[in-house]
Coordinates of C-alpha atoms in Angstrom, one line a residue:
X6 CA -90.8 -11.2 8.5
X7 CA -87.4 -9.5 8.1
X8 CA -84.7 -11.6 9.5
X9 CA -82.6 -9.8 12.2
X10 CA -79.0 -9.5 10.8
X11 CA -75.8 -9.1 12.7
X12 CA -75.6 -5.3 13.3
X13 CA -72.0 -5.0 12.4
X14 CA -72.5 -6.9 9.3
X15 CA -75.3 -4.6 8.4
X16 CA -72.9 -1.7 8.7
X17 CA -70.5 -3.3 6.5
X18 CA -73.3 -4.0 3.8
X19 CA -73.9 -0.3 4.0
X20 CA -70.1 0.5 3.4
X21 CA -70.0 -1.9 0.4
X22 CA -73.1 -0.2 -1.0
X23 CA -71.7 3.4 -0.6
X24 CA -68.5 2.4 -2.4
X25 CA -70.5 1.2 -5.2
X26 CA -69.3 -2.5 -5.1
X27 CA -72.6 -4.3 -5.5
X28 CA -72.7 -5.8 -9.1
X29 CA -75.6 -4.9 -11.5
X30 CA -78.8 -7.1 -10.7
X31 CA -77.5 -8.0 -7.1
X32 CA -80.5 -8.7 -4.9
X33 CA -79.3 -6.7 -1.9
X34 CA -82.1 -7.4 0.4
X35 CA -81.5 -11.0 -0.1
X36 CA -77.9 -10.6 0.7
X37 CA -78.8 -8.6 3.9
X38 CA -81.4 -11.2 5.0
X39 CA -79.2 -14.3 4.6
X40 CA -80.7 -16.7 6.9
X41 CA -77.5 -18.4 7.7
X42 CA -74.8 -16.5 9.5
X43 CA -72.1 -18.4 7.8
X44 CA -73.5 -16.8 4.5
X45 CA -72.5 -13.4 6.0
X46 CA -69.2 -14.5 6.7
X47 CA -68.6 -15.9 3.3
X48 CA -69.9 -12.8 1.7
X49 CA -67.5 -10.6 3.8
X50 CA -64.5 -12.9 3.2
X51 CA -64.8 -11.5 -0.3
X52 CA -66.4 -8.1 0.4
X53 CA -63.5 -7.1 2.8
X54 CA -61.1 -7.6 0.2
X55 CA -63.0 -5.5 -2.4
X56 CA -63.6 -2.7 0.3
X57 CA -59.8 -2.6 1.0
X58 CA -58.9 -2.7 -2.7
X59 CA -61.1 0.4 -3.1
X60 CA -60.2 2.7 -0.1
X61 CA -56.4 1.7 -0.4
X62 CA -56.1 1.1 -4.2
X63 CA -52.5 2.2 -4.0
X64 CA -51.8 -0.2 -1.1
X65 CA -50.6 2.3 1.4
X66 CA -51.1 -0.2 4.2
X67 CA -50.5 -3.9 3.9
X68 CA -53.8 -5.9 3.3
X69 CA -53.2 -7.9 6.5
X70 CA -53.0 -4.7 8.5
X71 CA -56.3 -3.5 7.0
X72 CA -58.0 -6.8 7.9
X73 CA -56.8 -6.3 11.4
X74 CA -58.2 -2.8 11.5
X75 CA -61.6 -4.1 10.4
X76 CA -61.3 -6.7 13.1
X77 CA -60.6 -4.0 15.7
X78 CA -63.6 -1.9 14.3
X79 CA -66.0 -4.7 15.0
X80 CA -64.4 -5.5 18.4
X81 CA -65.0 -1.8 19.3
X82 CA -68.6 -1.9 18.1
X83 CA -69.3 -5.2 19.7
X84 CA -67.9 -4.0 23.0
X85 CA -70.1 -1.0 23.0
X86 CA -73.4 -2.8 22.2
X87 CA -72.6 -5.3 24.9
X88 CA -71.8 -2.8 27.6
X89 CA -74.6 -2.5 30.1
X90 CA -75.8 1.1 30.0
X91 CA -78.7 1.9 32.3
X92 CA -80.0 5.2 31.0
X93 CA -82.9 7.3 30.5
X94 CA -81.9 7.3 26.8
X95 CA -83.0 4.4 24.9
X96 CA -80.5 2.2 22.9
X97 CA -81.1 3.9 19.6
X98 CA -80.5 7.4 21.1
X99 CA -77.3 6.1 22.5
X100 CA -76.1 4.4 19.4
X101 CA -76.7 7.8 17.3
X102 CA -74.4 9.6 19.8
X103 CA -71.9 6.7 19.5
X104 CA -71.9 6.8 15.8
X105 CA -71.6 10.5 15.5
X106 CA -68.4 10.4 17.4
X107 CA -66.7 7.1 16.3
X108 CA -67.5 6.8 12.5
X109 CA -66.3 10.2 11.6
X110 CA -63.1 9.8 13.7
X111 CA -62.3 6.5 12.3
X112 CA -62.8 7.8 8.7
X113 CA -60.6 10.9 9.3
X114 CA -57.8 8.7 10.8
X115 CA -58.0 6.4 8.0
X116 CA -57.6 9.2 5.3
X117 CA -54.7 10.5 7.4
X118 CA -52.9 7.1 7.7
X119 CA -53.6 6.2 4.0
X120 CA -52.4 9.5 2.8
X121 CA -49.2 9.9 5.0
X122 CA -46.0 11.3 3.5
X123 CA -45.9 11.6 -0.4
X124 CA -49.1 9.7 -0.8
X125 CA -51.1 12.7 -0.2
X126 CA -49.9 14.0 -3.7
X127 CA -51.0 10.7 -5.5
X128 CA -53.9 11.6 -7.5
X129 CA -54.6 7.8 -8.2
X130 CA -55.2 7.4 -4.4
X131 CA -58.8 7.0 -3.4
X132 CA -58.7 9.5 -0.7
X133 CA -56.7 12.1 -2.6
X134 CA -59.8 14.0 -4.0
X135 CA -61.8 13.5 -0.8
X136 CA -59.0 15.2 1.1
X137 CA -58.6 17.9 -1.4
X138 CA -62.3 18.6 -1.6
X139 CA -62.8 18.7 2.1
X140 CA -59.7 21.1 2.6
X141 CA -60.8 23.4 -0.4
X142 CA -62.9 26.4 -0.4
X143 CA -65.3 24.2 -2.4
X144 CA -66.3 22.4 0.8
X145 CA -68.9 24.5 2.7
X146 CA -69.2 23.4 6.3
X147 CA -72.7 23.6 7.8
X148 CA -74.3 24.1 4.3
X149 CA -75.4 20.7 2.9
X150 CA -77.1 22.2 -0.2
X151 CA -73.9 23.8 -1.3
X152 CA -72.0 20.7 -0.9
X153 CA -73.5 19.1 -4.0
X154 CA -73.2 22.2 -6.1
X155 CA -69.5 22.6 -5.2
X156 CA -68.9 19.0 -5.9
X157 CA -69.9 19.6 -9.6
X158 CA -67.7 22.7 -9.7
X159 CA -64.8 20.7 -8.1
X160 CA -65.2 17.9 -10.7
X161 CA -65.6 20.3 -13.7
X162 CA -62.5 22.2 -12.6
X163 CA -60.6 19.0 -12.3
X164 CA -61.5 17.9 -15.8
X165 CA -60.3 21.3 -17.1
X166 CA -57.0 20.8 -15.3
X167 CA -56.5 17.4 -17.0
X168 CA -56.5 19.3 -20.4
X169 CA -58.2 17.0 -22.7
X170 CA -58.0 17.8 -26.3
X171 CA -60.9 19.6 -27.7
X172 CA -61.8 16.7 -30.1
X173 CA -62.4 14.4 -27.1
X174 CA -66.1 14.2 -26.4
X175 CA -66.9 14.3 -22.7
X176 CA -70.4 15.4 -22.9
X177 CA -71.9 12.2 -21.3
X178 CA -69.5 12.7 -18.3
X179 CA -70.5 16.4 -18.0
X180 CA -74.0 15.6 -18.2
X181 CA -73.7 13.1 -15.4
X182 CA -71.9 15.6 -13.4
X183 CA -74.6 18.1 -14.0
X184 CA -77.1 15.8 -12.4
X185 CA -75.4 15.6 -9.1
X186 CA -78.1 16.7 -6.6
X187 CA -79.1 16.1 -3.0
X188 CA -82.3 14.6 -3.9
X189 CA -80.7 11.6 -6.0
X190 CA -78.1 9.1 -5.9
X191 CA -75.6 8.5 -8.7
X192 CA -74.3 4.7 -9.0
X193 CA -70.5 4.0 -9.3
X194 CA -71.6 1.8 -12.3
X195 CA -73.3 4.6 -13.9
X196 CA -70.1 6.9 -13.6
X197 CA -67.8 4.0 -15.0
X198 CA -70.2 3.4 -17.9
X199 CA -70.2 7.1 -19.0
X200 CA -66.3 7.2 -18.6
X201 CA -65.9 3.9 -20.5
X202 CA -67.9 5.1 -23.3
X203 CA -66.0 8.3 -23.7
X204 CA -62.7 6.4 -23.4
X205 CA -63.9 3.9 -26.1
X206 CA -64.6 6.6 -28.6
X207 CA -61.4 8.3 -27.7
X208 CA -59.4 5.1 -28.4
X209 CA -61.1 4.8 -31.7
X210 CA -59.7 8.1 -32.6
X211 CA -56.2 7.1 -31.6
X212 CA -56.2 9.0 -28.4
X213 CA -52.8 8.2 -26.6
X214 CA -53.4 9.7 -23.1
X215 CA -55.9 7.3 -21.8
X216 CA -54.5 7.6 -18.2
X217 CA -56.5 10.9 -18.0
X218 CA -59.6 8.9 -18.0
X219 CA -58.3 6.8 -15.2
X220 CA -57.6 10.0 -13.2
X221 CA -60.9 11.3 -13.9
X222 CA -62.5 8.0 -12.9
X223 CA -60.8 8.1 -9.5
X224 CA -61.8 11.7 -9.0
X225 CA -65.5 11.2 -9.9
X226 CA -65.9 7.8 -8.0
X227 CA -64.4 9.1 -4.9
X228 CA -66.2 12.3 -4.7
X229 CA -69.4 10.5 -5.4
X230 CA -68.6 8.2 -2.6
X231 CA -68.3 11.2 -0.3
X232 CA -71.6 12.3 -1.5
X233 CA -73.3 9.0 -0.9
X234 CA -71.9 8.9 2.7
X235 CA -73.4 12.4 3.4
X236 CA -76.7 11.2 2.0
X237 CA -76.8 8.1 4.2
X238 CA -75.2 9.5 7.4
X239 CA -75.3 13.3 7.5
X240 CA -71.8 13.1 9.1
X241 CA -69.6 14.7 6.6
X242 CA -69.0 17.8 8.7
X243 CA -68.0 15.4 11.7
X244 CA -65.4 14.0 9.4
X245 CA -64.0 17.4 8.4
X246 CA -63.9 18.5 12.0
X247 CA -61.8 15.5 13.0
X248 CA -59.6 15.6 10.0
X249 CA -59.0 19.3 10.6
X250 CA -58.0 18.5 14.1
X251 CA -55.6 15.9 12.9
X252 CA -53.7 18.0 10.3
X253 CA -53.6 21.0 12.7
X254 CA -52.4 18.8 15.5
X255 CA -55.1 20.1 17.8
X256 CA -56.2 16.8 19.3
X257 CA -56.5 16.4 23.0
X258 CA -55.5 13.4 24.9
X259 CA -59.0 12.9 26.4
X260 CA -60.7 13.2 23.2
X261 CA -62.2 9.8 21.5
X262 CA -60.2 10.4 18.5
X263 CA -57.0 10.1 20.5
X264 CA -58.0 7.1 22.2
X265 CA -59.1 5.5 18.9
X266 CA -55.8 6.5 17.2
X267 CA -53.9 4.7 20.1
X268 CA -56.3 1.7 19.9
X269 CA -56.3 1.2 16.1
X270 CA -52.6 2.2 15.1
X271 CA -50.7 0.8 18.2
X272 CA -47.9 -0.7 16.0
X273 CA -49.1 -4.1 16.6
X274 CA -51.5 -4.7 13.6
X275 CA -49.9 -8.1 12.7
X276 CA -51.8 -11.3 12.0
X277 CA -54.2 -11.8 15.0
X278 CA -54.4 -15.4 15.9
X279 CA -58.0 -15.5 17.2
X280 CA -58.2 -16.8 20.8
X281 CA -54.8 -15.3 21.8
X282 CA -54.1 -11.8 20.6
X283 CA -57.8 -11.1 20.3
X284 CA -57.8 -11.0 24.2
X285 CA -55.5 -8.1 24.1
X286 CA -57.7 -6.3 21.5
X287 CA -60.8 -7.0 23.6
X288 CA -59.1 -5.4 26.7
X289 CA -57.9 -2.4 24.8
X290 CA -61.4 -1.9 23.1
X291 CA -63.0 -2.0 26.7
X292 CA -60.7 1.0 27.9
X293 CA -61.5 2.9 24.6
X294 CA -65.3 2.5 24.9
X295 CA -65.2 3.4 28.6
X296 CA -63.4 6.7 27.6
X297 CA -66.0 7.3 24.8
X298 CA -68.9 6.6 27.3
X299 CA -67.5 9.2 29.5
X300 CA -67.1 11.6 26.6
X301 CA -70.7 11.2 25.4
X302 CA -72.1 12.5 28.6
X303 CA -74.9 9.8 28.5
X304 CA -77.2 10.2 31.6
X305 CA -76.3 6.8 33.2
X306 CA -77.7 5.4 36.6
X307 CA -74.4 4.7 38.4
X308 CA -76.0 3.4 41.6
X309 CA -73.3 0.7 42.7
X310 CA -76.1 -1.6 44.1
X311 CA -77.9 -1.5 40.7
X312 CA -74.6 -2.2 39.0
X313 CA -73.8 -5.2 41.0
X314 CA -77.3 -6.7 40.6
X315 CA -77.0 -6.4 36.8
X316 CA -73.6 -7.9 36.9
X317 CA -74.9 -10.8 39.0
X318 CA -77.9 -11.3 36.5
X319 CA -75.4 -11.4 33.7
X320 CA -73.0 -13.6 35.5
X321 CA -75.9 -16.1 36.2
X322 CA -76.9 -16.2 32.5
X323 CA -73.6 -16.4 30.8
X324 CA -70.9 -17.7 33.1
X325 CA -70.6 -21.5 32.3
X326 CA -68.1 -22.0 35.1
X327 CA -70.1 -20.3 37.8
X328 CA -72.1 -23.2 39.5
X329 CA -73.7 -21.5 42.6
X330 CA -77.3 -22.3 43.2
X331 CA -79.9 -19.7 43.2
X332 CA -83.0 -19.5 45.4
X333 CA -86.4 -18.1 44.4
X334 CA -86.0 -15.7 47.7
X335 CA -82.7 -14.4 46.2
X336 CA -84.3 -13.4 43.0
X337 CA -87.1 -11.7 44.7
X338 CA -84.6 -9.9 46.8
X339 CA -83.0 -8.6 43.6
X340 CA -86.5 -7.6 42.3
X341 CA -87.0 -5.6 45.6
X342 CA -83.7 -3.6 45.3
X343 CA -84.2 -2.9 41.5
X344 CA -87.7 -1.5 42.2
X345 CA -86.4 0.5 45.1
X346 CA -84.0 2.3 42.8
X347 CA -86.1 2.5 39.6
X348 CA -87.1 6.1 39.6
X349 CA -87.7 6.4 35.9
X350 CA -88.9 3.0 34.9
X351 CA -85.5 2.4 33.2
X352 CA -84.9 -0.9 35.3
X353 CA -88.1 -2.6 34.0
X354 CA -86.2 -4.8 31.4
X355 CA -84.1 -6.2 34.1
X356 CA -87.2 -6.9 36.3
X357 CA -88.8 -8.6 33.3
X358 CA -85.9 -11.0 32.8
X359 CA -86.0 -11.9 36.6
X360 CA -89.7 -12.7 36.0
X361 CA -88.6 -15.1 33.2
X362 CA -86.2 -16.9 35.4
X363 CA -88.8 -17.2 38.2
X364 CA -91.2 -18.8 35.8
X365 CA -88.4 -21.3 34.8
X366 CA -87.7 -21.9 38.3
X367 CA -91.4 -22.9 38.9
X368 CA -91.0 -25.2 35.8
X369 CA -93.6 -23.2 34.0
X370 CA -91.7 -23.3 30.7
X371 CA -94.9 -22.6 28.6
X372 CA -95.6 -19.7 30.5
X373 CA -92.0 -18.5 30.2
X374 CA -92.0 -19.0 26.4
X375 CA -95.3 -17.1 25.9
X376 CA -94.0 -14.3 28.3
X377 CA -90.9 -13.9 26.1
X378 CA -93.1 -13.6 22.9
X379 CA -94.6 -10.4 24.3
X380 CA -91.3 -8.7 24.8
X381 CA -90.4 -6.0 22.3
X382 CA -86.6 -6.6 21.9
X383 CA -86.1 -3.4 20.1
X384 CA -86.9 -1.5 23.4
X385 CA -84.2 -3.4 25.4
X386 CA -81.2 -1.5 26.6
X387 CA -77.7 -1.9 25.4
X388 CA -75.9 -4.8 27.1
X389 CA -76.5 -8.4 27.5
X390 CA -80.2 -8.5 27.9
X391 CA -81.2 -8.8 24.2
X392 CA -78.7 -11.8 23.9
X393 CA -79.9 -13.3 27.2
X394 CA -83.5 -13.3 26.5
X395 CA -83.0 -14.6 22.9
X396 CA -80.8 -17.4 24.4
X397 CA -83.7 -18.6 26.6
X398 CA -86.1 -18.0 23.8
X399 CA -84.1 -20.3 21.5
X400 CA -83.7 -22.9 24.3
X401 CA -87.5 -23.0 24.8
X402 CA -88.1 -23.2 21.1
X403 CA -85.8 -26.4 21.0
X404 CA -87.6 -27.7 24.2
X405 CA -91.1 -27.1 23.4
X406 CA -91.2 -27.1 19.4
X407 CA -88.4 -29.5 18.5
X408 CA -90.7 -31.5 16.2
X409 CA -91.7 -28.4 14.3
X410 CA -88.3 -26.8 13.8
X411 CA -87.5 -26.6 10.3
X412 CA -84.2 -25.6 8.4
X413 CA -83.6 -22.0 9.1
X414 CA -86.5 -21.3 11.6
X415 CA -84.1 -20.6 14.4
X416 CA -82.0 -18.2 12.5
X417 CA -83.8 -15.0 13.7
X418 CA -82.9 -15.8 17.3
X419 CA -79.4 -16.9 16.5
X420 CA -78.9 -13.4 14.8
X421 CA -80.2 -11.7 17.9
X422 CA -77.7 -13.7 20.1
X423 CA -75.0 -12.8 17.5
X424 CA -75.7 -9.1 17.8
X425 CA -73.1 -8.9 20.6
X426 CA -70.8 -11.6 19.1
X427 CA -68.2 -11.2 16.5
X428 CA -68.6 -12.3 12.9
X429 CA -65.1 -13.7 13.5
X430 CA -66.6 -16.5 15.6
X431 CA -64.2 -17.6 18.6
X432 CA -64.3 -21.4 18.1
X433 CA -63.7 -23.8 20.9
X434 CA -60.7 -26.0 21.1
X435 CA -61.3 -29.7 20.1
X436 CA -60.2 -32.6 22.2
X437 CA -56.7 -33.4 21.6
X438 CA -57.2 -36.9 20.3
X439 CA -59.2 -35.9 17.1
X440 CA -57.5 -36.6 13.9
X441 CA -58.9 -33.3 12.3
X442 CA -57.7 -31.5 15.4
X443 CA -57.7 -28.2 13.4
X444 CA -60.9 -26.7 14.4
X445 CA -61.7 -25.4 10.8
X446 CA -61.6 -28.9 9.6
X447 CA -64.7 -30.0 11.5
X448 CA -67.9 -29.0 9.7
X449 CA -69.9 -29.1 13.0
X450 CA -67.6 -26.7 14.9
X451 CA -66.9 -24.3 12.2
X452 CA -70.5 -23.6 11.6
X453 CA -71.3 -20.6 13.7
X454 CA -74.9 -21.3 13.9
X455 CA -74.1 -24.7 15.5
X456 CA -71.8 -23.0 18.0
X457 CA -74.6 -20.5 19.1
X458 CA -77.1 -23.2 19.3
X459 CA -74.8 -25.4 21.5
X460 CA -73.7 -22.5 23.6
X461 CA -77.6 -21.7 24.1
X462 CA -78.5 -25.2 25.1
X463 CA -75.6 -25.4 27.6
X464 CA -76.3 -22.0 29.2
X465 CA -80.0 -22.8 29.5
X466 CA -79.3 -26.2 31.0
X467 CA -76.8 -24.7 33.4
X468 CA -79.3 -22.0 34.4
X469 CA -82.0 -24.8 35.0
X470 CA -79.3 -26.5 37.2
X471 CA -78.6 -23.3 39.2
X472 CA -82.4 -22.6 39.9
X473 CA -83.6 -26.2 40.4
X474 CA -83.6 -27.7 44.0
X475 CA -82.0 -31.0 43.4
X476 CA -83.6 -32.5 46.5
X477 CA -86.7 -32.8 44.6
X478 CA -85.1 -35.3 42.1
X479 CA -83.2 -38.6 42.2
X480 CA -79.5 -38.3 41.6
X481 CA -79.7 -39.7 37.9
X482 CA -83.0 -38.1 37.1
X483 CA -83.2 -35.6 34.3
X484 CA -84.8 -32.3 35.1
X485 CA -88.1 -32.1 33.2
X486 CA -87.5 -28.4 32.2
X487 CA -84.0 -28.9 30.9
X488 CA -83.1 -29.7 27.2
X489 CA -82.5 -33.3 26.9
X490 CA -82.1 -36.2 24.5
X491 CA -80.1 -34.3 21.9
X492 CA -77.4 -36.9 21.8
X493 CA -79.7 -40.1 21.9
X494 CA -79.1 -41.1 18.2
X495 CA -75.5 -40.5 18.4
X496 CA -75.2 -42.6 21.6
X497 CA -77.2 -45.5 20.2
X498 CA -75.1 -45.7 17.0
X499 CA -71.9 -45.6 19.0
X500 CA -73.4 -48.5 21.1
X501 CA -73.9 -50.5 17.8
X502 CA -70.3 -49.8 17.0
X503 CA -69.0 -51.1 20.3
X504 CA -71.2 -54.3 20.0
X505 CA -70.1 -55.3 16.5
X506 CA -66.6 -54.0 16.1
X507 CA -65.2 -54.6 19.7
X508 CA -61.6 -54.0 18.8
X509 CA -60.7 -50.7 17.2
X510 CA -57.0 -51.5 16.9
X511 CA -57.3 -53.9 13.9
X512 CA -56.8 -52.7 10.4
X513 CA -59.1 -50.0 9.2
X514 CA -60.4 -51.9 6.2
X515 CA -61.5 -54.8 8.4
X516 CA -63.5 -52.3 10.6
X517 CA -65.0 -50.7 7.4
X518 CA -66.3 -54.2 6.4
X519 CA -67.8 -55.0 9.6
X520 CA -69.5 -51.5 9.6
X521 CA -71.1 -52.3 6.3
X522 CA -71.8 -55.9 7.1
X523 CA -73.7 -55.1 10.4
X524 CA -75.5 -52.2 8.5
X525 CA -74.2 -49.6 11.0
X526 CA -73.5 -47.6 7.8
X527 CA -75.7 -48.0 4.8
X528 CA -75.8 -45.8 1.6
X529 CA -79.1 -44.2 2.7
X530 CA -77.7 -43.1 6.1
X531 CA -74.2 -42.0 5.1
X532 CA -74.8 -38.5 5.8
X533 CA -77.7 -38.8 8.3
X534 CA -77.9 -35.8 10.7
X535 CA -77.6 -37.4 14.2
X536 CA -78.4 -34.3 16.0
X537 CA -81.3 -32.8 14.4
X538 CA -81.1 -29.2 15.6
X539 CA -77.6 -28.9 14.2
X540 CA -76.1 -29.1 10.8
X541 CA -73.5 -31.5 9.4
X542 CA -73.8 -34.1 12.2
X543 CA -72.8 -37.3 10.4
X544 CA -71.2 -40.1 12.4
X545 CA -67.7 -39.2 11.1
X546 CA -68.1 -35.4 11.9
X547 CA -69.6 -36.3 15.3
X548 CA -66.7 -38.6 16.3
X549 CA -64.4 -35.7 15.4
X550 CA -65.7 -33.6 18.3
X551 CA -67.5 -35.8 20.8
X552 CA -66.0 -34.0 23.7
X553 CA -67.5 -30.8 22.7
X554 CA -71.0 -32.3 21.9
X555 CA -71.0 -34.0 25.2
X556 CA -69.9 -30.9 27.2
X557 CA -72.6 -28.6 25.4
X558 CA -75.5 -30.9 24.7
X559 CA -75.5 -33.3 27.8
X560 CA -78.5 -32.3 30.2
X561 CA -78.1 -32.7 34.0
X562 CA -78.6 -36.3 34.9
X563 CA -77.9 -37.6 31.4
X564 CA -75.1 -40.2 31.3
X565 CA -74.6 -41.4 27.6
X566 CA -72.0 -44.0 28.5
X567 CA -71.1 -44.9 25.0
X568 CA -70.1 -41.3 24.1
X569 CA -68.0 -41.0 27.3
X570 CA -66.3 -44.5 26.5
X571 CA -65.4 -43.0 23.0
X572 CA -64.1 -39.7 24.5
X573 CA -61.7 -41.9 26.7
X574 CA -60.3 -43.9 23.8
X575 CA -56.8 -43.3 22.8
X576 CA -55.9 -41.1 19.8
X577 CA -54.8 -44.3 17.8
X578 CA -58.1 -45.9 18.1
X579 CA -60.2 -42.8 17.2
X580 CA -58.0 -42.2 14.1
X581 CA -58.4 -45.7 13.0
X582 CA -62.2 -45.8 13.4
X583 CA -62.5 -42.5 11.3
X584 CA -60.4 -43.9 8.6
X585 CA -62.5 -47.0 8.7
X586 CA -65.6 -44.9 8.5
X587 CA -64.1 -43.0 5.4
X588 CA -63.4 -46.3 3.7
X589 CA -66.9 -47.6 4.3
X590 CA -68.4 -44.5 2.8
X591 CA -66.2 -44.9 -0.5
X592 CA -67.2 -48.5 -0.5
X593 CA -70.8 -47.9 -0.3
X594 CA -70.7 -45.1 -2.9
X595 CA -68.8 -47.3 -5.3
X596 CA -71.4 -50.2 -4.8
X597 CA -74.3 -47.7 -5.4
X598 CA -72.6 -46.4 -8.7
X599 CA -72.1 -50.0 -9.9
X600 CA -75.8 -50.7 -9.2
X601 CA -76.8 -47.7 -11.3
X602 CA -74.5 -48.7 -14.2
X603 CA -75.9 -52.2 -14.2
X604 CA -79.5 -50.9 -14.5
X605 CA -78.5 -48.7 -17.4
X606 CA -76.7 -51.5 -19.2
X607 CA -79.9 -53.6 -19.0

């Protein structure tokens, strides 16, 4: 089964590939199908640097500004795919229209900003030859076949302009250029190999003008990138049209490229502190997307009643602060209104979602689970539905299949939810009293898969609370269709700590000895995962984010008195306990090593 990946991540893989940055023997399919979303993040931490170093090899823009631009690209993309568009066009058709408008405009703007001023005359700049080729008579608009023929002519003419001495053998490079054609792709590595071979022979001959090979390398690889882009997207004419408008100053204010220019290059591309400045970016991206949607002239159902119903369904699903109860009669009323205005069967996905909620309301969680399995998520419209249905699907997997969940088995659902989330995960603030209060220092919270799992459980349990008639249950009774028990192991271990340690104000080494003596910690359970659906949930890490774990994983009716007691403890005691746990870990590890050494000595 192909693991669904984050769609913006997939686009960046394609950029990385077109730029020829994959190393030889790299398994690209494995990279794309990383089961852990953190792997995508780690890959792109390195990949973005390489992409930036390639397209802006002369550092026309500060690297930090470049990183912010990529962040803005992603926010724009995520904002579009999460916008609810009720249309007779399907999601794929709408995305094609979007990419035909946005990607060429973004590239044209990037060429323009990178080659501003004197830089457009710098032949070492990655975009120099791309610009020159597009603006020359060698580029034949609306004739794809001639693009490849004229790329050959352009490169050969450029080689001639470099005035290599007749004794320099360039035959392997010329042969490679002759093989440029629409039906095949040339790898950047092959181009570099051919140039390196010719350069090596020239050096042996005592050739002193090796910089000419560097100039040729930039020209060939950049033109090849242009051709690869055309093969993959067929959007080169759109890039040309946008760039021509820029240099001729013919851009109209209402056009998407004008809106994109204002959004991307607003003069505020400084370091974005996620959680603060990103709210401004989010607001601006919304304005740009709204203008692009208007420009695309997508046939959209603009019925205000339907809009209100869809908004209400989305708010019910995702707003953790909206605690209004929902009755069965209310959902049936929404269904009647949707059926009334569904002229082209385009509202069926929303009706399907309401049917899922009604099954949950009747506590028919097995039926809801099986119902979801028959939904083809590829046919869902743009907007919140894919993420919403995947959230419930994931929650029901945890509820019904907890014992059969294996490492990585929930990843396809997590990736579906992440489709409308940023690869720059917005982490939640940790409780003030935690020693490692910098969010990145806690392995539980910095793991994006953990975040999505906790969010999904919290959203599902809140949905259950909203649709369940509390009169049918006792005050402290856990709803049977909620996800409960996630924190049981952690709460019991904290109970043992309270029972045997009592005073957390004493010296940390004294607490550590008690922890070992009472076998709260043993070598075998040092890194025991106390929350089986999450990763990195050792006792030390859990105590570092108890308030978040409690807020997100507590089911309606669950108390967890020991967790609540620890959350209420002062900062000094929590810090002291975590130091003691760290000391206990070291003692247990040292004791284990001593035993191993003793066995070896005997």
